[in-house]
């Protein structure tokens, strides 16, 4: 009876080939996971803003959604602004909290840099009045690209877009994940008059 099996050389070649294939597949899988995390973060923030607006209308009171530690990538909280002192008042009831690991960089332009306040009518307003509208960008960790945008219209409508565009707010400093809130134009010659 003759036995059949693999020789040591055949086994080593099989292991080398599977190692090469695994090495080629890992970056693609990592990119897929990063993309999924960015999409989840954008959807979470959009649904949090919608929830805050709905609660403001239902309660007929101002409701604020604000970034944890003034950074949307760390998470957000929704609070009812009972006495008008904002989210820093500990007496205001917290309706919902989301904590994130800050691995997905997010940055908002000036009107929505760290908070959004909805009036009892569901309109986004500044503390002193006046309509507020803006965009929170979900950024690529390595490039100055906005991959998802949570857009707040002056009417209070919140939309989630997935336009891939360069964004000055997504610039990282010295290769780290830190986000600069840049108000200056992306082109250096545009700010000169």
XYZ file of C-alpha atoms in Angstrom:
193
model
C 0.000 0.000 0.000
C 1.496 3.301 -1.149
C 0.985 6.390 1.032
C 0.324 9.779 -0.514
C 0.880 13.106 1.188
C 2.727 16.415 0.993
C 6.457 16.714 1.023
C 8.088 19.250 3.298
C 8.901 21.490 0.329
C 5.286 21.441 -0.894
C 4.053 22.297 2.597
C 6.513 25.208 2.920
C 5.530 26.572 -0.503
C 1.863 26.402 0.484
C 2.547 28.307 3.703
C 4.569 30.958 1.862
C 1.812 31.434 -0.723
C -0.906 31.747 1.935
C 1.285 34.246 3.823
C 1.730 36.372 0.704
C -2.011 36.323 -0.011
C -2.819 37.289 3.589
C -0.268 40.113 3.414
C -1.950 41.447 0.273
C -5.455 41.218 1.749
C -4.796 43.021 5.071
C -4.512 46.618 3.717
C -7.742 46.235 1.769
C -9.509 44.877 4.828
C -8.156 47.725 6.969
C -9.419 50.255 4.425
C -12.827 48.595 4.467
C -12.973 48.750 8.276
C -11.902 52.418 8.325
C -14.550 53.271 5.749
C -17.204 51.512 7.810
C -16.148 53.378 10.999
C -16.391 56.732 9.187
C -19.831 55.889 7.845
C -21.070 54.793 11.294
C -19.736 58.000 12.893
C -21.485 60.171 10.281
C -24.767 58.291 10.616
C -24.575 58.466 14.402
C -24.058 62.232 14.439
C -26.845 62.810 11.899
C -29.272 60.690 13.917
C -28.194 62.476 17.128
C -28.952 65.860 15.561
C -32.310 64.601 14.299
C -33.095 63.286 17.780
C -32.183 66.639 19.378
C -34.410 68.501 16.933
C -37.309 66.113 17.506
C -36.978 66.465 21.279
C -36.902 70.258 21.006
C -40.158 70.218 19.044
C -41.811 67.630 21.300
C -40.852 69.483 24.509
C -41.238 72.975 23.019
C -37.954 73.847 24.759
C -34.426 74.500 23.539
C -32.359 71.342 23.172
C -28.615 71.321 22.579
C -26.419 68.673 21.012
C -22.780 69.364 21.794
C -19.453 67.720 21.142
C -17.733 65.990 24.052
C -14.685 68.082 24.986
C -15.496 70.342 22.001
C -14.509 67.519 19.625
C -17.186 65.712 17.602
C -14.859 62.744 17.114
C -14.960 62.057 20.876
C -18.746 61.825 20.878
C -21.731 64.019 21.693
C -24.435 64.674 24.280
C -28.012 65.889 23.918
C -29.302 68.067 26.784
C -32.453 70.086 27.415
C -31.524 73.725 28.030
C -34.039 74.485 30.770
C -32.623 77.749 32.122
C -30.823 79.044 29.015
C -27.289 78.619 30.346
C -26.326 76.023 27.788
C -24.904 72.549 28.040
C -22.373 73.472 30.735
C -25.120 73.740 33.339
C -25.149 70.484 35.332
C -28.851 70.927 36.214
C -29.925 70.392 32.612
C -31.206 66.861 31.979
C -29.120 64.734 29.637
C -31.263 62.920 27.089
C -28.689 60.926 25.144
C -24.920 60.394 25.181
C -22.582 58.827 22.642
C -18.915 58.246 23.438
C -16.437 57.602 20.633
C -12.769 56.735 20.569
C -11.726 59.728 18.425
C -10.264 57.420 15.786
C -12.556 58.991 13.161
C -11.616 62.674 12.787
C -14.578 65.058 12.584
C -14.605 68.850 12.356
C -17.405 71.364 12.059
C -17.275 74.807 10.490
C -17.829 77.894 12.674
C -21.611 77.670 13.265
C -21.447 73.995 14.274
C -17.897 73.799 15.597
C -18.869 72.297 18.948
C -22.640 72.566 19.429
C -26.036 72.997 17.813
C -28.948 74.557 19.668
C -32.496 73.849 18.480
C -35.352 76.152 19.496
C -38.717 74.814 20.605
C -39.803 75.136 16.973
C -36.968 72.862 15.812
C -34.947 75.641 14.208
C -31.179 75.749 14.744
C -30.418 79.067 16.418
C -27.562 80.852 18.123
C -27.942 81.616 21.839
C -28.732 85.271 21.135
C -31.052 84.382 18.256
C -30.379 84.212 14.545
C -30.476 81.155 12.362
C -27.619 78.722 12.321
C -26.535 76.464 9.494
C -23.325 74.553 8.968
C -21.542 71.344 8.135
C -19.670 68.779 10.199
C -17.099 66.969 8.082
C -16.108 63.347 8.668
C -12.499 63.292 7.538
C -9.971 60.830 6.230
C -7.357 60.239 8.925
C -4.434 60.551 6.493
C -5.538 63.151 3.936
C -7.299 66.525 4.036
C -10.439 64.976 2.578
C -14.013 65.206 3.769
C -15.631 61.859 3.019
C -19.022 62.395 4.696
C -20.798 65.619 5.594
C -23.564 66.124 8.139
C -25.287 69.243 6.809
C -27.558 71.410 8.943
C -29.887 73.695 6.973
C -31.311 76.955 8.424
C -34.743 75.270 8.493
C -33.403 72.575 10.829
C -33.267 69.814 8.234
C -30.310 67.498 8.735
C -28.912 65.626 5.747
C -26.056 63.185 5.390
C -23.963 63.483 2.242
C -21.126 61.357 0.991
C -19.234 63.731 -1.273
C -15.495 63.180 -1.430
C -13.873 66.632 -1.417
C -10.804 68.434 -0.132
C -11.528 70.279 3.091
C -9.338 72.727 4.994
C -10.987 71.695 8.277
C -9.655 68.173 7.759
C -5.999 69.190 7.712
C -3.945 67.269 10.240
C -0.971 68.755 11.981
C 2.361 66.975 11.515
C 0.850 63.645 10.520
C -1.223 63.148 13.689
C -4.970 62.736 13.903
C -5.433 66.158 15.472
C -7.853 68.356 13.578
C -7.235 72.032 13.012
C -10.294 74.209 12.883
C -9.085 76.366 10.029
C -11.110 79.442 9.150
C -8.744 80.677 6.476
C -9.257 79.754 2.838
C -7.553 76.637 1.502
C -5.626 78.677 -1.073
C -2.943 80.877 0.580
C -3.386 83.711 -1.935
C -7.167 83.931 -1.332
C -6.879 85.676 2.044
C -4.671 88.495 0.776
C -6.476 91.673 -0.248
